[in-house]
Amino acid sequence: MARNGERQGARVRGFAARAGGWSARHRWAAVGIWVLFVVLAMGIGNAAGRVDVKDSDQLSGETSQAARIIDDAGIDEPAGETVLVQARNGELPATAPEFKKAVADVIQAVEGTGAVTNVRSPYAAQAQTVSKDGRTALVQFDMRGDPETAADRVAPVQKAVEGVARDHGSLRIEEIGAASMNKTFDDAFGDDFQRAEYSAVPVALGILLIAFGALVAALLPVALAVTAIMATMGLMGIVSHLQPMSDTANSVMLLVGLAVGVDYCLFYLRREREERMKGRDARSALQIAAATSGRAIIVSGVTVCVAMAGMLFTGLAEFQAMGLASLMVVAVAMVGSVTVLPALLSLLGERVEKGRIPFLHPDKRRGAKNGGRANGDVDRGSRFWSRVLSVVLKRPGVSVAVAVVALLAVASPALGMKTQNLTLDQEFGNSLPIVATYDRVNEAFPGGSEPAEVVVKAHDINAADVRSAIADFRAQAVRSGASRGPVEVTVHAQQNVAFIDVPLVGGSDQGKAEKSLALLRDHVRPDTLGKVDGVEAPVTGQVAGSKDFNDQIVGSVVPVFAFVVVFAFLLMLLSFRSLTVAITSIVLNLLSVGAAYGILVAVFQHGWGASLVGAEGVGAIISWLPLFLFVILFGLSMDYHVFVVSRIKEARLQGRTNTDAIRHGVVTTAGVVTSAAVIMVAVFSIFGTLSMQSMKQMGVGLAAAVLIDATVIRGVLLPAVMALLGERNWYLPTWLRRMPDLTHDEAVLPEPAPSQEPKGGEELRV
């Protein structure tokens, strides 16, 4: 009779339940379709090739305008390289015979590689690459071939320079330039990320082994997350022909894909296992998991996708690539979790518990008779959170006040947040020798290593008025105080384009260099080149690119924040049909993000505990991180919120009181939320160990936010707020009741009757 009741009550109308039922009935077809999808996505993506973001796509404004002019003219600016020659004790002048011999040896060595062209001696008449104090000289040259791939060909040149340096021990001989810097950073960045990526999967698997206590159960989430990532990598190649991708987007996709892929499978698998432990037959357990956790996964996944889509509104090609790649991997992981996972569980049956680990399996931990399947064991859930909730629900008002005050206190340092593009010494500290070389060049030749570049486009670049305007610009650039010179001009007459290189006063000091840039853009250019009709003269370069990037980031904050918050609110409203739940979800997520910002500022800007993560002396937050963190965290925080609130609502629909429903929902989800949070925190913390400060900041910010969200927010603040609100938790104004009903709540099932579960491998039909 009970089984008939279960069969009748189990009819659900939600997409997740229907997808899970179909997959369980057609398990081999579901698995086959998934494998085929992954293989086809990877195959087509590899065949199509990946189109990467170009410099001309990176930014809008003057930097992009300059890149467009250069691209349209078909001019390939060679990758320039510089060799610093400097006396170690500072006493040997550049005119000394030994010094000149070293310069000659450098020129001979780099020319001997056959990889360079246009080698310029510091002693040439127009070179002007001997410092004012006469103690430093620069040998300059260009790399042959495509400048985009120069980093791949610079290694022999670097070895040749190192050989000369060994022969002249009294002199400092060091190479720096576009190719050598890119190679150094690519090696450091690549090694860091490779180490992080290789560490992330074993860490996640280890935590899942502790959570499930069985090898097969632990492998399932990792396997599905990895296959979702593989499929997305193929899709990125296909989509890149419409929206160019990048290595950074690929790394972020891996990070997000592993986090949400494991989380979604964890939610589903834990619910299915919980229902079996209650005594339900495997068919009903899978049915309930599909209707409950499956639906929560879809709501959460769609919300995360919407949050990631917010990055498309920045107008920054790199952010758009990261947003689209993250969106795709979340969508793929979500679909895989509600389709192929039920099929795998149906195929495995009891074999999902294979490879049990002594003392870790839940049966052993419970120490209960009969395999730990008593209802009380499951309902009791986490003892720790049961004790916490007893205090929280006894005095919800006090709990809300204490939690909010604590979170606001943690968030308060964010009010003084200082964002900027980190300089090389801030980004890498003393970990890379090339950073010290960069500082030495800037000290000897302020602004010389990264000059501003004015790209002049005219109908006739050799016209008298254009030549006169360029000459005036050169003179006023120095006279205005923006540059100390030399201001050099390179004319490409055939393309009617000229490049004006202007060393900026301020050099590597970003703040001072930006003031010099403003003088060029706002005064020198309008007074000279701006007076000639038909002339375009955007100012680009490293300082200009950094300034334009920051301006664009600041300008996109409001639209991105508004898009993410409004659409997340609407999704919560439609999914739970509760105005209160929608509002509280937004407020709680904002508190979580604010606390993460506060921790970032405290550690990386104020230096509180910075030595613990190797972040001494940074003094600022990388400019792109606050917006990036907001989008990522707002999406990921919804995982826990949707999962916990769904369980509370389910308990309320089953007739429990408000307080009992809250207790049941939080305590029974505490294990899976804790496991999911520990995995995320562990994976993100790996990125906090990397050498690049921007990656440290990202890792620490993400890890701190997830930890706060899974503990203070979901374990204290959410239940306390819901306890205070009572029945108002489910308030929906009359005028909103005509909106689409996306709740599709599972049918209320009676308590299970004793039944004999099918053996491993026996087909489970839903």
mmCIF file of C-alpha atoms in Angstrom, residues 50-369:
data_model
loop_
_atom_site.group_PDB
_atom_site.id
_atom_site.type_symbol
_atom_site.label_atom_id
_atom_site.label_comp_id
_atom_site.label_asym_id
_atom_site.label_seq_id
_atom_site.Cartn_x
_atom_site.Cartn_y
_atom_site.Cartn_z
ATOM 1 C CA ARG A 50 40.849 28.561 -31.218
ATOM 2 C CA VAL A 51 40.846 32.239 -32.134
ATOM 3 C CA ASP A 52 42.516 34.273 -29.383
ATOM 4 C CA VAL A 53 41.782 37.822 -28.344
ATOM 5 C CA LYS A 54 43.872 40.338 -30.303
ATOM 6 C CA ASP A 55 45.293 43.570 -28.930
ATOM 7 C CA SER A 56 42.874 45.539 -31.102
ATOM 8 C CA ASP A 57 39.953 43.705 -29.454
ATOM 9 C CA GLN A 58 41.100 44.198 -25.874
ATOM 10 C CA LEU A 59 39.817 47.694 -25.138
ATOM 11 C CA SER A 60 37.662 50.445 -26.453
ATOM 12 C CA GLY A 61 38.845 54.057 -26.505
ATOM 13 C CA GLU A 62 42.209 55.316 -27.697
ATOM 14 C CA THR A 63 44.135 52.111 -27.107
ATOM 15 C CA SER A 64 41.744 50.193 -29.349
ATOM 16 C CA GLN A 65 41.690 53.020 -31.916
ATOM 17 C CA ALA A 66 45.492 52.912 -32.166
ATOM 18 C CA ALA A 67 45.501 49.118 -32.542
ATOM 19 C CA ARG A 68 42.863 49.378 -35.288
ATOM 20 C CA ILE A 69 44.930 51.920 -37.239
ATOM 21 C CA ILE A 70 48.002 49.677 -37.006
ATOM 22 C CA ASP A 71 46.056 46.579 -38.055
ATOM 23 C CA ASP A 72 44.343 48.357 -40.956
ATOM 24 C CA ALA A 73 47.703 49.652 -42.170
ATOM 25 C CA GLY A 74 49.125 46.136 -42.068
ATOM 26 C CA ILE A 75 52.073 47.265 -39.984
ATOM 27 C CA ASP A 76 53.668 44.618 -37.790
ATOM 28 C CA GLU A 77 55.524 46.445 -35.060
ATOM 29 C CA PRO A 78 58.486 44.206 -34.285
ATOM 30 C CA ALA A 79 59.018 42.922 -30.777
ATOM 31 C CA GLY A 80 61.736 45.190 -29.448
ATOM 32 C CA GLU A 81 64.448 43.918 -27.108
ATOM 33 C CA THR A 82 66.987 45.778 -24.992
ATOM 34 C CA VAL A 83 70.201 44.667 -23.315
ATOM 35 C CA LEU A 84 71.207 46.694 -20.269
ATOM 36 C CA VAL A 85 74.948 47.147 -19.797
ATOM 37 C CA GLN A 86 75.850 48.714 -16.448
ATOM 38 C CA ALA A 87 78.844 48.757 -14.113
ATOM 39 C CA ARG A 88 78.058 46.813 -10.947
ATOM 40 C CA ASN A 89 79.919 49.237 -8.695
ATOM 41 C CA GLY A 90 78.638 52.267 -10.614
ATOM 42 C CA GLU A 91 82.166 53.619 -11.214
ATOM 43 C CA LEU A 92 83.033 52.306 -14.672
ATOM 44 C CA PRO A 93 81.809 54.812 -17.295
ATOM 45 C CA ALA A 94 80.269 53.785 -20.608
ATOM 46 C CA THR A 95 83.295 55.283 -22.374
ATOM 47 C CA ALA A 96 85.749 52.897 -20.729
ATOM 48 C CA PRO A 97 87.382 50.342 -23.061
ATOM 49 C CA GLU A 98 86.138 47.394 -21.002
ATOM 50 C CA PHE A 99 82.581 48.761 -21.161
ATOM 51 C CA LYS A 100 82.795 49.294 -24.933
ATOM 52 C CA LYS A 101 84.182 45.779 -25.366
ATOM 53 C CA ALA A 102 81.180 44.358 -23.515
ATOM 54 C CA VAL A 103 78.781 46.332 -25.730
ATOM 55 C CA ALA A 104 80.543 45.083 -28.857
ATOM 56 C CA ASP A 105 80.370 41.494 -27.577
ATOM 57 C CA VAL A 106 76.634 41.848 -26.933
ATOM 58 C CA ILE A 107 76.046 43.129 -30.469
ATOM 59 C CA GLN A 108 78.125 40.317 -31.978
ATOM 60 C CA ALA A 109 76.407 37.668 -29.839
ATOM 61 C CA VAL A 110 72.809 38.669 -30.625
ATOM 62 C CA GLU A 111 73.543 39.113 -34.338
ATOM 63 C CA GLY A 112 75.135 35.679 -34.346
ATOM 64 C CA THR A 113 71.844 34.032 -33.385
ATOM 65 C CA GLY A 114 70.238 35.053 -36.685
ATOM 66 C CA ALA A 115 67.013 35.751 -34.780
ATOM 67 C CA VAL A 116 67.351 39.547 -34.590
ATOM 68 C CA THR A 117 67.438 42.552 -36.865
ATOM 69 C CA ASN A 118 68.023 46.294 -36.685
ATOM 70 C CA VAL A 119 70.657 46.118 -33.926
ATOM 71 C CA ARG A 120 71.459 49.624 -32.589
ATOM 72 C CA SER A 121 74.632 50.484 -30.713
ATOM 73 C CA PRO A 122 74.393 53.011 -27.857
ATOM 74 C CA TYR A 123 77.405 54.753 -29.385
ATOM 75 C CA ALA A 124 75.675 55.515 -32.704
ATOM 76 C CA ALA A 125 75.196 59.215 -33.444
ATOM 77 C CA GLN A 126 71.408 59.338 -32.953
ATOM 78 C CA ALA A 127 71.090 56.514 -30.418
ATOM 79 C CA GLN A 128 70.770 58.549 -27.201
ATOM 80 C CA THR A 129 70.784 55.321 -25.171
ATOM 81 C CA VAL A 130 73.599 56.181 -22.800
ATOM 82 C CA SER A 131 72.242 57.431 -19.478
ATOM 83 C CA LYS A 132 72.816 61.030 -18.346
ATOM 84 C CA ASP A 133 75.223 59.902 -15.635
ATOM 85 C CA GLY A 134 77.212 57.973 -18.267
ATOM 86 C CA ARG A 135 77.115 54.721 -16.254
ATOM 87 C CA THR A 136 74.458 52.770 -18.194
ATOM 88 C CA ALA A 137 74.023 51.930 -21.885
ATOM 89 C CA LEU A 138 71.348 50.090 -23.836
ATOM 90 C CA VAL A 139 71.855 47.851 -26.864
ATOM 91 C CA GLN A 140 68.545 47.705 -28.751
ATOM 92 C CA PHE A 141 67.327 45.381 -31.487
ATOM 93 C CA ASP A 142 64.165 43.808 -32.894
ATOM 94 C CA MET A 143 63.133 40.172 -33.086
ATOM 95 C CA ARG A 144 62.628 38.747 -36.573
ATOM 96 C CA GLY A 145 59.267 37.305 -37.600
ATOM 97 C CA ASP A 146 55.774 37.626 -36.191
ATOM 98 C CA PRO A 147 55.859 39.776 -33.032
ATOM 99 C CA GLU A 148 52.983 37.745 -31.573
ATOM 100 C CA THR A 149 55.186 34.638 -31.460
ATOM 101 C CA ALA A 150 58.514 36.342 -30.687
ATOM 102 C CA ALA A 151 58.493 34.928 -27.147
ATOM 103 C CA ASP A 152 58.776 31.440 -28.638
ATOM 104 C CA ARG A 153 62.008 32.383 -30.463
ATOM 105 C CA VAL A 154 63.802 34.574 -27.930
ATOM 106 C CA ALA A 155 65.463 31.809 -25.875
ATOM 107 C CA PRO A 156 68.633 31.556 -28.066
ATOM 108 C CA VAL A 157 69.079 35.332 -27.842
ATOM 109 C CA GLN A 158 68.762 35.230 -24.059
ATOM 110 C CA LYS A 159 71.369 32.453 -23.877
ATOM 111 C CA ALA A 160 73.741 34.476 -26.044
ATOM 112 C CA VAL A 161 73.390 37.512 -23.750
ATOM 113 C CA GLU A 162 73.910 35.319 -20.673
ATOM 114 C CA GLY A 163 77.141 34.042 -22.227
ATOM 115 C CA VAL A 164 78.445 37.601 -22.640
ATOM 116 C CA ALA A 165 77.428 38.402 -19.049
ATOM 117 C CA ARG A 166 79.529 35.492 -17.771
ATOM 118 C CA ASP A 167 82.552 36.806 -19.694
ATOM 119 C CA HIS A 168 82.227 40.291 -18.173
ATOM 120 C CA GLY A 169 81.705 39.705 -14.476
ATOM 121 C CA SER A 170 82.356 43.323 -13.466
ATOM 122 C CA LEU A 171 79.396 44.495 -15.549
ATOM 123 C CA ARG A 172 75.675 43.877 -15.215
ATOM 124 C CA ILE A 173 74.455 42.623 -18.600
ATOM 125 C CA GLU A 174 70.735 41.780 -18.668
ATOM 126 C CA GLU A 175 68.089 41.457 -21.380
ATOM 127 C CA ILE A 176 64.575 42.865 -21.256
ATOM 128 C CA GLY A 177 61.917 43.547 -23.847
ATOM 129 C CA ALA A 178 58.555 42.481 -25.195
ATOM 130 C CA ALA A 179 59.624 38.956 -26.160
ATOM 131 C CA SER A 180 61.810 38.185 -23.142
ATOM 132 C CA MET A 181 59.247 39.567 -20.690
ATOM 133 C CA ASN A 182 56.429 37.616 -22.311
ATOM 134 C CA LYS A 183 58.489 34.440 -22.216
ATOM 135 C CA THR A 184 59.405 34.966 -18.562
ATOM 136 C CA PHE A 185 55.805 35.668 -17.562
ATOM 137 C CA ASP A 186 54.415 32.854 -19.699
ATOM 138 C CA ASP A 187 56.828 30.419 -18.088
ATOM 139 C CA ALA A 188 56.001 31.633 -14.564
ATOM 140 C CA PHE A 189 52.273 31.925 -15.255
ATOM 141 C CA GLY A 190 52.127 28.611 -17.086
ATOM 142 C CA ASP A 191 54.075 26.719 -14.426
ATOM 143 C CA ASP A 192 51.922 28.231 -11.698
ATOM 144 C CA PHE A 193 48.647 27.377 -13.371
ATOM 145 C CA GLN A 194 49.826 23.935 -14.413
ATOM 146 C CA ARG A 195 50.762 23.195 -10.814
ATOM 147 C CA ALA A 196 47.416 24.538 -9.611
ATOM 148 C CA GLU A 197 45.427 22.606 -12.195
ATOM 149 C CA TYR A 198 47.278 19.361 -11.464
ATOM 150 C CA SER A 199 46.753 19.861 -7.725
ATOM 151 C CA ALA A 200 43.060 20.787 -7.901
ATOM 152 C CA VAL A 201 41.695 17.417 -9.062
ATOM 153 C CA PRO A 202 43.578 15.270 -6.482
ATOM 154 C CA VAL A 203 42.563 17.697 -3.725
ATOM 155 C CA ALA A 204 38.904 17.555 -4.769
ATOM 156 C CA LEU A 205 39.051 13.757 -4.998
ATOM 157 C CA GLY A 206 40.631 13.463 -1.556
ATOM 158 C CA ILE A 207 37.899 15.578 0.046
ATOM 159 C CA LEU A 208 35.195 13.588 -1.739
ATOM 160 C CA LEU A 209 36.733 10.356 -0.456
ATOM 161 C CA ILE A 210 36.367 11.712 3.073
ATOM 162 C CA ALA A 211 32.818 12.913 2.366
ATOM 163 C CA PHE A 212 31.580 9.658 0.795
ATOM 164 C CA GLY A 213 33.951 7.079 2.225
ATOM 165 C CA ALA A 214 33.766 5.123 -1.038
ATOM 166 C CA LEU A 215 36.023 5.341 -4.085
ATOM 167 C CA VAL A 216 33.349 4.958 -6.777
ATOM 168 C CA ALA A 217 31.046 7.545 -5.185
ATOM 169 C CA ALA A 218 33.964 9.982 -4.919
ATOM 170 C CA LEU A 219 35.088 9.426 -8.504
ATOM 171 C CA LEU A 220 31.674 10.164 -10.056
ATOM 172 C CA PRO A 221 31.609 13.949 -9.374
ATOM 173 C CA VAL A 222 35.238 14.365 -10.443
ATOM 174 C CA ALA A 223 34.693 12.343 -13.633
ATOM 175 C CA LEU A 224 31.621 14.352 -14.619
ATOM 176 C CA ALA A 225 33.324 17.668 -13.809
ATOM 177 C CA VAL A 226 36.378 16.712 -15.876
ATOM 178 C CA THR A 227 34.284 15.573 -18.860
ATOM 179 C CA ALA A 228 32.253 18.802 -18.651
ATOM 180 C CA ILE A 229 35.526 20.770 -18.749
ATOM 181 C CA MET A 230 36.777 18.723 -21.720
ATOM 182 C CA ALA A 231 33.570 19.354 -23.644
ATOM 183 C CA THR A 232 33.695 23.056 -22.854
ATOM 184 C CA MET A 233 37.284 23.310 -24.080
ATOM 185 C CA GLY A 234 36.060 22.026 -27.435
ATOM 186 C CA LEU A 235 33.092 24.397 -27.431
ATOM 187 C CA MET A 236 35.444 27.303 -26.698
ATOM 188 C CA GLY A 237 37.279 26.561 -29.946
ATOM 189 C CA ILE A 238 34.015 26.668 -31.891
ATOM 190 C CA VAL A 239 32.641 29.772 -30.165
ATOM 191 C CA SER A 240 35.983 31.605 -30.408
ATOM 192 C CA HIS A 241 35.242 32.318 -34.083
ATOM 193 C CA LEU A 242 32.441 34.593 -32.849
ATOM 194 C CA GLN A 243 33.919 35.659 -29.482
ATOM 195 C CA PRO A 244 37.709 35.282 -29.297
ATOM 196 C CA MET A 245 39.011 33.372 -26.275
ATOM 197 C CA SER A 246 42.235 33.522 -24.262
ATOM 198 C CA ASP A 247 44.475 31.495 -21.950
ATOM 199 C CA THR A 248 43.092 33.408 -18.975
ATOM 200 C CA ALA A 249 39.542 32.483 -19.969
ATOM 201 C CA ASN A 250 40.641 28.859 -20.226
ATOM 202 C CA SER A 251 42.134 28.926 -16.714
ATOM 203 C CA VAL A 252 39.045 30.575 -15.205
ATOM 204 C CA MET A 253 36.847 28.037 -16.985
ATOM 205 C CA LEU A 254 38.839 25.190 -15.421
ATOM 206 C CA LEU A 255 38.530 26.771 -11.987
ATOM 207 C CA VAL A 256 34.774 27.383 -12.218
ATOM 208 C CA GLY A 257 34.089 24.104 -14.018
ATOM 209 C CA LEU A 258 35.746 21.986 -11.366
ATOM 210 C CA ALA A 259 34.021 23.899 -8.550
ATOM 211 C CA VAL A 260 30.449 23.787 -9.871
ATOM 212 C CA GLY A 261 30.795 20.419 -11.619
ATOM 213 C CA VAL A 262 31.798 18.683 -8.403
ATOM 214 C CA ASP A 263 29.245 20.655 -6.370
ATOM 215 C CA TYR A 264 26.295 19.786 -8.581
ATOM 216 C CA CYS A 265 27.100 16.079 -8.642
ATOM 217 C CA LEU A 266 27.715 16.165 -4.905
ATOM 218 C CA PHE A 267 24.269 17.668 -4.257
ATOM 219 C CA TYR A 268 22.567 15.021 -6.396
ATOM 220 C CA LEU A 269 24.545 12.042 -5.182
ATOM 221 C CA ARG A 270 24.221 12.901 -1.492
ATOM 222 C CA ARG A 271 20.439 13.237 -1.743
ATOM 223 C CA GLU A 272 20.098 9.920 -3.558
ATOM 224 C CA ARG A 273 22.270 8.230 -0.950
ATOM 225 C CA GLU A 274 20.347 9.890 1.896
ATOM 226 C CA GLU A 275 17.024 8.576 0.594
ATOM 227 C CA ARG A 276 18.427 5.062 0.295
ATOM 228 C CA MET A 277 19.696 5.294 3.861
ATOM 229 C CA LYS A 278 16.163 6.127 4.948
ATOM 230 C CA GLY A 279 15.082 2.778 3.594
ATOM 231 C CA ARG A 280 13.607 3.771 0.247
ATOM 232 C CA ASP A 281 14.115 1.487 -2.688
ATOM 233 C CA ALA A 282 16.707 2.647 -5.213
ATOM 234 C CA ARG A 283 14.047 3.664 -7.755
ATOM 235 C CA SER A 284 12.290 6.017 -5.336
ATOM 236 C CA ALA A 285 15.577 7.385 -3.984
ATOM 237 C CA LEU A 286 16.714 8.316 -7.476
ATOM 238 C CA GLN A 287 13.279 9.744 -8.226
ATOM 239 C CA ILE A 288 13.356 12.035 -5.194
ATOM 240 C CA ALA A 289 16.957 13.126 -5.852
ATOM 241 C CA ALA A 290 15.989 14.080 -9.412
ATOM 242 C CA ALA A 291 12.974 16.105 -8.272
ATOM 243 C CA THR A 292 14.701 17.879 -5.375
ATOM 244 C CA SER A 293 18.455 18.204 -5.857
ATOM 245 C CA GLY A 294 18.053 18.066 -9.630
ATOM 246 C CA ARG A 295 15.716 21.045 -9.564
ATOM 247 C CA ALA A 296 18.024 22.935 -7.161
ATOM 248 C CA ILE A 297 20.926 22.303 -9.557
ATOM 249 C CA ILE A 298 18.971 23.768 -12.485
ATOM 250 C CA VAL A 299 17.895 26.860 -10.530
ATOM 251 C CA SER A 300 21.418 27.360 -9.245
ATOM 252 C CA GLY A 301 23.020 26.689 -12.631
ATOM 253 C CA VAL A 302 20.800 29.140 -14.476
ATOM 254 C CA THR A 303 21.496 31.771 -11.803
ATOM 255 C CA VAL A 304 25.260 31.220 -12.087
ATOM 256 C CA CYS A 305 25.013 31.466 -15.892
ATOM 257 C CA VAL A 306 23.158 34.766 -15.590
ATOM 258 C CA ALA A 307 25.825 36.076 -13.196
ATOM 259 C CA MET A 308 28.614 35.038 -15.583
ATOM 260 C CA ALA A 309 26.768 36.742 -18.447
ATOM 261 C CA GLY A 310 27.254 39.991 -16.542
ATOM 262 C CA MET A 311 30.892 39.989 -17.723
ATOM 263 C CA LEU A 312 29.670 40.416 -21.284
ATOM 264 C CA PHE A 313 28.584 43.961 -20.370
ATOM 265 C CA THR A 314 32.101 45.148 -19.545
ATOM 266 C CA GLY A 315 33.052 45.716 -23.176
ATOM 267 C CA LEU A 316 36.451 44.188 -22.354
ATOM 268 C CA ALA A 317 37.327 41.310 -24.661
ATOM 269 C CA GLU A 318 39.220 39.427 -21.934
ATOM 270 C CA PHE A 319 36.276 39.675 -19.539
ATOM 271 C CA GLN A 320 33.807 38.725 -22.251
ATOM 272 C CA ALA A 321 35.897 35.643 -23.016
ATOM 273 C CA MET A 322 36.041 34.696 -19.315
ATOM 274 C CA GLY A 323 32.298 35.256 -18.891
ATOM 275 C CA LEU A 324 31.323 33.203 -21.926
ATOM 276 C CA ALA A 325 33.724 30.364 -21.107
ATOM 277 C CA SER A 326 32.491 30.209 -17.492
ATOM 278 C CA LEU A 327 28.871 30.361 -18.604
ATOM 279 C CA MET A 328 29.380 27.460 -20.988
ATOM 280 C CA VAL A 329 31.116 25.193 -18.471
ATOM 281 C CA VAL A 330 28.409 25.831 -15.859
ATOM 282 C CA ALA A 331 25.680 25.051 -18.405
ATOM 283 C CA VAL A 332 27.426 21.847 -19.512
ATOM 284 C CA ALA A 333 28.038 20.722 -15.916
ATOM 285 C CA MET A 334 24.408 21.466 -15.013
ATOM 286 C CA VAL A 335 23.034 19.441 -17.939
ATOM 287 C CA GLY A 336 25.406 16.567 -17.231
ATOM 288 C CA SER A 337 24.419 16.461 -13.567
ATOM 289 C CA VAL A 338 20.684 16.113 -14.248
ATOM 290 C CA THR A 339 20.996 13.727 -17.210
ATOM 291 C CA VAL A 340 23.998 11.430 -17.241
ATOM 292 C CA LEU A 341 24.397 11.208 -13.440
ATOM 293 C CA PRO A 342 20.983 9.522 -12.906
ATOM 294 C CA ALA A 343 21.881 7.072 -15.662
ATOM 295 C CA LEU A 344 25.203 6.236 -14.012
ATOM 296 C CA LEU A 345 23.551 5.794 -10.621
ATOM 297 C CA SER A 346 20.969 3.507 -12.220
ATOM 298 C CA LEU A 347 23.716 1.458 -13.862
ATOM 299 C CA LEU A 348 25.865 1.204 -10.765
ATOM 300 C CA GLY A 349 23.130 0.520 -8.228
ATOM 301 C CA GLU A 350 24.723 -0.536 -4.940
ATOM 302 C CA ARG A 351 28.099 -0.677 -6.666
ATOM 303 C CA VAL A 352 28.351 3.079 -6.157
ATOM 304 C CA GLU A 353 29.470 2.115 -2.625
ATOM 305 C CA LYS A 354 32.385 0.025 -3.970
ATOM 306 C CA GLY A 355 35.829 0.747 -2.654
ATOM 307 C CA ARG A 356 34.720 1.577 0.867
ATOM 308 C CA ILE A 357 37.414 3.180 2.962
ATOM 309 C CA PRO A 358 37.667 1.998 6.578
ATOM 310 C CA PHE A 359 36.529 4.543 9.168
ATOM 311 C CA LEU A 360 35.454 7.027 6.460
ATOM 312 C CA HIS A 361 32.278 5.481 5.103
ATOM 313 C CA PRO A 362 29.082 6.964 6.639
ATOM 314 C CA ASP A 363 28.004 3.499 7.838
ATOM 315 C CA LYS A 364 31.179 3.251 9.922
ATOM 316 C CA ARG A 365 30.971 6.827 11.127
ATOM 317 C CA ARG A 366 27.404 6.379 12.311
ATOM 318 C CA GLY A 367 28.218 3.179 14.064
ATOM 319 C CA ALA A 368 24.544 2.317 13.751
ATOM 320 C CA LYS A 369 23.106 -1.116 13.270
#
